[in-house]
Structures are given as C-alpha cells and as structure tokens.
XYZ file of C-alpha atoms in Angstrom:
332
model
C 15.859 -11.716 -2.539
C 17.689 -11.084 0.725
C 19.008 -7.664 1.684
C 22.663 -8.845 1.405
C 21.897 -10.148 -2.122
C 20.476 -6.758 -3.105
C 23.404 -4.831 -1.620
C 25.844 -7.150 -3.424
C 24.711 -5.406 -6.632
C 26.364 -2.165 -5.472
C 29.744 -1.402 -7.035
C 31.416 -0.980 -3.661
C 30.547 -2.246 -0.183
C 27.853 -0.019 1.367
C 28.783 2.069 4.418
C 25.301 1.611 5.870
C 23.416 -1.290 7.471
C 20.180 -1.464 5.460
C 18.730 -4.264 7.609
C 19.290 -2.292 10.822
C 17.903 0.928 9.335
C 14.790 -0.568 7.740
C 14.225 -3.930 9.457
C 13.896 -5.487 5.976
C 15.598 -8.860 5.664
C 14.163 -9.840 2.291
C 11.677 -8.907 -0.421
C 9.866 -10.733 -3.228
C 11.012 -10.129 -6.824
C 8.815 -10.763 -9.867
C 10.102 -13.543 -12.122
C 10.795 -11.865 -15.460
C 12.832 -14.788 -16.795
C 9.903 -17.151 -17.420
C 8.281 -17.659 -20.822
C 5.457 -15.421 -19.608
C 7.267 -12.896 -17.370
C 5.559 -11.697 -14.196
C 4.643 -8.013 -14.290
C 2.076 -5.710 -12.697
C -0.792 -6.996 -14.821
C -0.077 -10.719 -14.466
C 0.427 -10.427 -10.694
C -2.719 -8.338 -10.229
C -4.681 -10.788 -12.387
C -3.473 -13.724 -10.267
C -4.449 -11.892 -7.062
C -7.876 -11.093 -8.503
C -8.501 -14.720 -9.487
C -7.442 -15.928 -6.019
C -9.711 -13.318 -4.408
C -12.705 -14.329 -6.537
C -12.002 -17.984 -5.766
C -12.404 -17.295 -2.041
C -15.532 -15.164 -2.448
C -19.188 -15.939 -3.101
C -19.076 -14.033 -6.379
C -18.372 -15.138 -9.925
C -16.543 -12.676 -12.174
C -19.705 -11.834 -14.136
C -21.381 -10.730 -10.855
C -18.792 -8.022 -10.133
C -20.148 -4.500 -10.738
C -16.889 -2.533 -10.825
C -13.170 -3.290 -11.207
C -10.670 -0.662 -9.967
C -6.933 -1.029 -10.641
C -4.575 0.973 -8.417
C -1.020 0.026 -9.489
C 1.718 2.654 -9.581
C 4.201 0.759 -11.759
C 1.832 -0.520 -14.511
C 4.181 -2.864 -16.358
C 2.772 -5.408 -18.770
C 4.157 -7.758 -21.403
C 7.365 -7.841 -19.360
C 8.765 -4.332 -18.916
C 6.369 -2.272 -21.106
C 4.532 0.499 -19.236
C 0.864 0.771 -20.162
C -1.557 3.593 -19.396
C -4.114 3.079 -22.186
C -6.225 1.047 -22.342
C -6.570 0.926 -18.584
C -5.327 -2.040 -16.567
C -8.816 -2.338 -15.096
C -10.294 -2.833 -18.571
C -7.781 -5.526 -19.521
C -8.076 -7.358 -16.192
C -11.881 -7.173 -16.107
C -11.934 -8.669 -19.599
C -9.492 -11.453 -18.738
C -11.461 -12.288 -15.574
C -14.760 -12.427 -17.458
C -16.242 -9.396 -15.658
C -17.515 -8.082 -18.983
C -20.366 -5.960 -17.613
C -18.305 -4.309 -14.845
C -17.544 -0.606 -14.743
C -13.743 -0.389 -14.900
C -11.187 2.337 -14.281
C -7.668 2.938 -12.955
C -6.707 5.266 -10.116
C -3.249 6.681 -9.440
C -2.490 8.055 -5.984
C 1.049 6.855 -5.196
C 1.225 4.403 -2.281
C -2.324 5.372 -1.238
C -3.696 3.850 -4.465
C -5.441 0.824 -2.927
C -6.784 2.982 -0.114
C -8.161 5.374 -2.741
C -9.719 2.547 -4.741
C -11.477 1.161 -1.656
C -12.530 4.700 -0.691
C -14.182 5.247 -4.092
C -15.821 1.818 -4.081
C -17.120 2.319 -0.519
C -18.789 5.570 -1.603
C -20.222 3.968 -4.772
C -21.778 1.178 -2.688
C -23.127 3.545 -0.013
C -24.829 5.679 -2.668
C -26.340 2.618 -4.375
C -24.367 3.135 -7.593
C -23.050 -0.445 -7.437
C -23.605 -3.526 -5.261
C -20.002 -4.702 -5.069
C -16.589 -4.316 -6.608
C -13.073 -5.626 -6.954
C -10.088 -3.407 -6.044
C -6.669 -4.699 -7.040
C -3.058 -3.753 -7.543
C 0.112 -5.373 -8.841
C 3.423 -3.669 -8.080
C 6.548 -4.532 -10.087
C 8.815 -1.967 -8.446
C 12.075 -3.793 -7.748
C 13.594 -2.345 -10.965
C 14.034 0.942 -9.023
C 15.928 -0.993 -6.324
C 18.271 -2.429 -8.938
C 18.793 1.008 -10.511
C 19.609 2.428 -7.068
C 22.065 -0.396 -6.348
C 23.843 0.312 -9.636
C 23.962 4.104 -9.303
C 23.977 5.234 -5.668
C 27.053 5.668 -3.503
C 25.866 6.135 0.080
C 22.823 6.495 2.344
C 22.557 10.223 1.589
C 21.728 9.492 -2.063
C 18.108 10.396 -3.028
C 17.724 6.854 -4.412
C 18.354 5.310 -0.972
C 14.622 4.693 -0.297
C 14.447 2.665 -3.533
C 16.401 -0.119 -1.793
C 13.395 -0.689 0.482
C 10.861 -1.914 -2.078
C 9.513 -5.352 -3.014
C 7.113 -6.757 -5.632
C 3.611 -7.959 -4.743
C -0.064 -7.994 -5.701
C -3.325 -7.874 -3.745
C -7.055 -7.849 -4.481
C -10.092 -7.282 -2.264
C -13.825 -7.579 -2.887
C -16.037 -5.083 -1.074
C -19.830 -5.283 -0.902
C -22.635 -3.855 1.252
C -22.305 -4.766 4.926
C -25.019 -7.139 6.139
C -24.268 -6.568 9.861
C -21.677 -5.018 12.195
C -19.410 -8.083 12.060
C -17.787 -7.021 8.767
C -18.018 -3.331 8.060
C -15.924 -0.326 7.023
C -16.542 2.293 9.720
C -14.474 5.210 8.424
C -12.354 5.932 5.389
C -11.016 9.433 4.811
C -8.042 10.706 2.794
C -6.230 14.041 2.577
C -3.645 15.207 0.021
C -1.074 17.924 0.752
C 0.181 18.567 -2.773
C 2.765 21.162 -1.709
C 4.993 18.189 -0.807
C 4.633 16.409 -4.172
C 8.250 17.178 -5.109
C 9.640 15.127 -2.192
C 9.333 11.751 -3.964
C 9.480 11.412 -7.750
C 9.483 8.349 -10.004
C 11.115 8.916 -13.386
C 13.872 7.729 -15.728
C 17.272 7.815 -14.048
C 19.273 11.002 -14.524
C 22.344 8.856 -15.267
C 21.169 5.861 -17.296
C 17.509 6.369 -18.156
C 16.538 3.252 -16.200
C 13.459 3.339 -13.949
C 14.346 5.254 -10.771
C 12.841 6.982 -7.733
C 14.277 10.058 -5.998
C 13.164 10.778 -2.434
C 14.002 13.546 0.035
C 13.765 11.298 3.097
C 14.709 14.000 5.581
C 11.853 16.272 4.503
C 9.390 13.416 3.894
C 9.881 12.089 7.410
C 10.069 15.417 9.258
C 7.867 15.321 12.348
C 5.479 18.001 11.106
C 4.898 15.897 7.964
C 4.260 12.774 10.068
C 1.917 14.764 12.313
C -0.438 15.303 9.367
C -2.154 11.925 9.931
C -2.935 12.086 13.652
C -3.939 15.758 13.439
C -6.278 15.028 10.492
C -7.645 11.879 12.165
C -8.192 13.639 15.507
C -9.991 16.559 13.870
C -12.281 14.371 11.730
C -13.294 12.314 14.760
C -13.868 15.507 16.753
C -16.238 16.749 14.026
C -18.477 13.813 15.029
C -17.894 14.256 18.773
C -15.583 11.227 18.905
C -12.113 10.575 20.334
C -9.359 8.188 19.196
C -9.184 6.583 22.659
C -12.866 5.637 22.500
C -12.811 4.027 19.033
C -11.654 0.618 20.324
C -9.079 -0.109 17.643
C -7.487 -3.535 18.230
C -4.692 -3.274 15.635
C -3.007 -0.547 13.613
C -1.347 -1.052 10.206
C 1.014 1.744 9.175
C 2.500 2.074 5.690
C 5.421 -0.381 5.489
C 8.255 2.100 4.874
C 10.464 0.435 7.487
C 10.461 -0.703 11.102
C 11.864 2.598 12.434
C 9.291 4.591 10.451
C 6.444 2.463 11.814
C 7.659 2.867 15.394
C 8.064 6.623 14.893
C 4.600 6.998 13.355
C 3.083 5.177 16.312
C 4.952 7.420 18.786
C 3.802 10.551 16.943
C 0.247 9.208 17.067
C 0.472 8.501 20.787
C 1.723 12.021 21.462
C -1.052 13.740 19.504
C -3.915 11.414 20.495
C -2.685 11.307 24.101
C -3.330 7.567 24.357
C -1.401 4.330 23.688
C -1.597 2.962 20.162
C -3.169 -0.445 19.480
C -0.954 -3.412 18.603
C 1.001 -2.657 15.426
C 1.034 -5.245 12.598
C 3.860 -5.370 10.049
C 5.471 -7.491 7.320
C 8.500 -5.328 6.529
C 10.974 -8.036 7.549
C 9.719 -10.551 4.954
C 8.151 -8.402 2.220
C 9.696 -4.889 2.571
C 7.761 -1.873 1.222
C 5.290 -3.000 -1.437
C 3.796 0.446 -2.173
C 0.021 0.402 -2.864
C -0.402 -3.167 -1.630
C 1.279 -2.731 1.783
C -1.713 -2.480 4.131
C -3.699 -5.283 2.513
C -0.638 -7.539 2.390
C -0.211 -7.020 6.154
C -3.910 -7.777 6.718
C -3.688 -10.910 4.557
C -0.627 -12.220 6.393
C -2.148 -11.505 9.800
C -5.285 -13.426 8.819
C -3.219 -16.326 7.447
C -1.230 -16.453 10.694
C -4.476 -16.166 12.721
C -3.190 -13.112 14.572
C -6.511 -11.270 14.235
C -9.403 -12.639 16.326
C -12.878 -12.482 14.789
C -14.533 -9.145 15.372
C -11.264 -7.190 15.588
C -11.309 -3.519 14.668
C -8.437 -2.659 12.311
C -7.013 0.822 11.695
C -5.040 1.384 8.467
C -2.947 4.543 8.040
C -1.643 5.451 4.550
C 1.530 7.533 4.102
C 2.031 8.202 0.403
C 4.020 10.590 -1.740
C 2.127 13.705 -2.484
C 1.777 13.843 0.626
C -1.315 11.646 1.085
C -2.514 10.563 4.511
C -5.756 9.545 6.175
C -7.285 6.519 7.849
C -9.481 3.486 7.249
C -11.101 1.548 10.090
C -12.990 -1.710 9.699
C -14.270 -4.609 11.774
C -13.323 -7.967 10.263
C -14.862 -11.314 11.123
C -15.307 -13.477 8.041
C -12.602 -12.407 5.590
C -11.364 -15.350 3.543
C -7.647 -15.695 2.778
C-alpha cells in the first residue's frame, strides 16, 4: 500500500507530508481477505519454513524456538497469548522436541530473542535455535487514518508501520567468519508511558498512542551511544576501533535514522559506518526491522563477505542497546 493510498483513508486531506517526514513511500499489508487470512502466526510460520529451507537443519534438529511478535494475531484478527505462538509454530514446523517460549519487548523483541538464544548457546544449554516474528500491525495505521486529525495527534506514528515476518537460525560459531561479537540491551522503564498499544479511546479498534516529542528528545536518543560507549570502555575498547562496516538503526523513519547517526557521531566522536535502511519500501515493521534490512541488503548484494554489521534497537520502554556480528555465509 502506498502512502497516498493510506492517507486517502483519512476523512479530510492531511495537512502534513507523510512521505517527506518519514521517507516511507509504501508498506506491505497482510492479506486478510483470502480463505486463510494472513496474520502474525501464518506470516511467522512462512518465514520460519523459508529460513529452515535455506539452512542445514531440519525442523526436528532445532533445539529451541523463540517467538517475538508484538501483535500476536492468529485465525485472522484474534489475539492469542496462550498457548504461546512458539509452541504452536514449533508444532506446525515439526520441531517437537524444541524448547519453546515467547518474549515480549516491544520493537526490541527479535533483538531480545537473539540475545537469549546467544546466551543459551554460549552456556551450552542448547546447540542452536530459531528466532522468529510476524507483525500484523497495519490495523493501527487504519485506526489512525480513521480517527486522527493532524500531525500532532498521538496516533501519528501509527501511520508509519507495515506488516512483515522474519526468522533467523543461530548456532555456535565455527570460526570468525560468522560470529556475534556483542549483544547487549538496556531498558529504561521510566519512559514506558511514551508509547502505548491498546484499544482506541474512540472506537475500541486496535490503536497506538505515542508521545513523539518526548520519545525522540535528544537525551532519549543519547541513551544508545552513551550505553554503547560505556560498555566498550569496560573492556578497554572504543567505537572507532571496532571496524563496523554498516549500521542498521531501527526503521522509524529516514529523519530519525539520520538523527540517530548524528547523535552517535557526536558522542562517539567518529564518523558512523554506512547506514542501511528499507523505510522507503517497507516502512517501520517493529520487531522485524533490523533483520528485514539485513535480508534485503544480502539479497541486493550490498554487504560484502566478512562485513561487520552493527544493529541498534530503539524500542518503546525505552529499550536500547547494540548487536554486532560478522557475516559471511548467511543464506537468503
């Protein structure tokens, strides 16, 4: 769906230029008109099957399945929390012996799932695992288009979302060619009120209310580089010496990404690596954003073998942190 098509759902012509503000020209929308409607579970299941098909593992060889979706719709528009998505998806994949559980950490969900799996592998708890997420979040965009009046409305950020699904398999690194170097997360819960998903105050439809001004204040955006700088310093390391080739920020919008990179440059005191993004074609896809960018960059052969990638989450809560990895043989 293009941005003009989404804005055409508003009752009156918008007084803002959403494409100029966000850089988002279009987004994908789950097909809920088919005989078997697409939802979080069906999209995540499809991503998991595609991921397994490109790996050396069969489903019965997977030790753990972690589902990280925020929206959790199944059977069309029904929201499901029990039994867990991970249990249902593991069963449908045939990963019957896998440990399975869901995590919920706003847009940092996939980062959290990979973080937990990385620690489970490093401690020898499991040999490998599948982390996945399906996000059916465009209903909040449609609610916003029906209810909001202008760009100052707390539902404005809801116009920036798109549907998607991703899945990744992580196992123990055999060499330095494919390895997760660092993954650390930090939650500042005092800001949890700045972005809330809930039934609409007006109609009861699915909605999201965001205080963009406070969420994107510079001291809030400084949380990542300050945290990252301090954690590296604990090990006697500096950002400039890490050799990152690419950075992937959360896909909130093109202006946000540029601003985050400038804030990082100011605090690290060094230029940022090349920034990768898919906001123009896919918009903000919540938990799946970073891995969708990585997938597209690999498909488009923009990442040479042996590149060191830096991912930076920016989730409601506020959750921030960093993941760095060298990638050489990822299959897409």
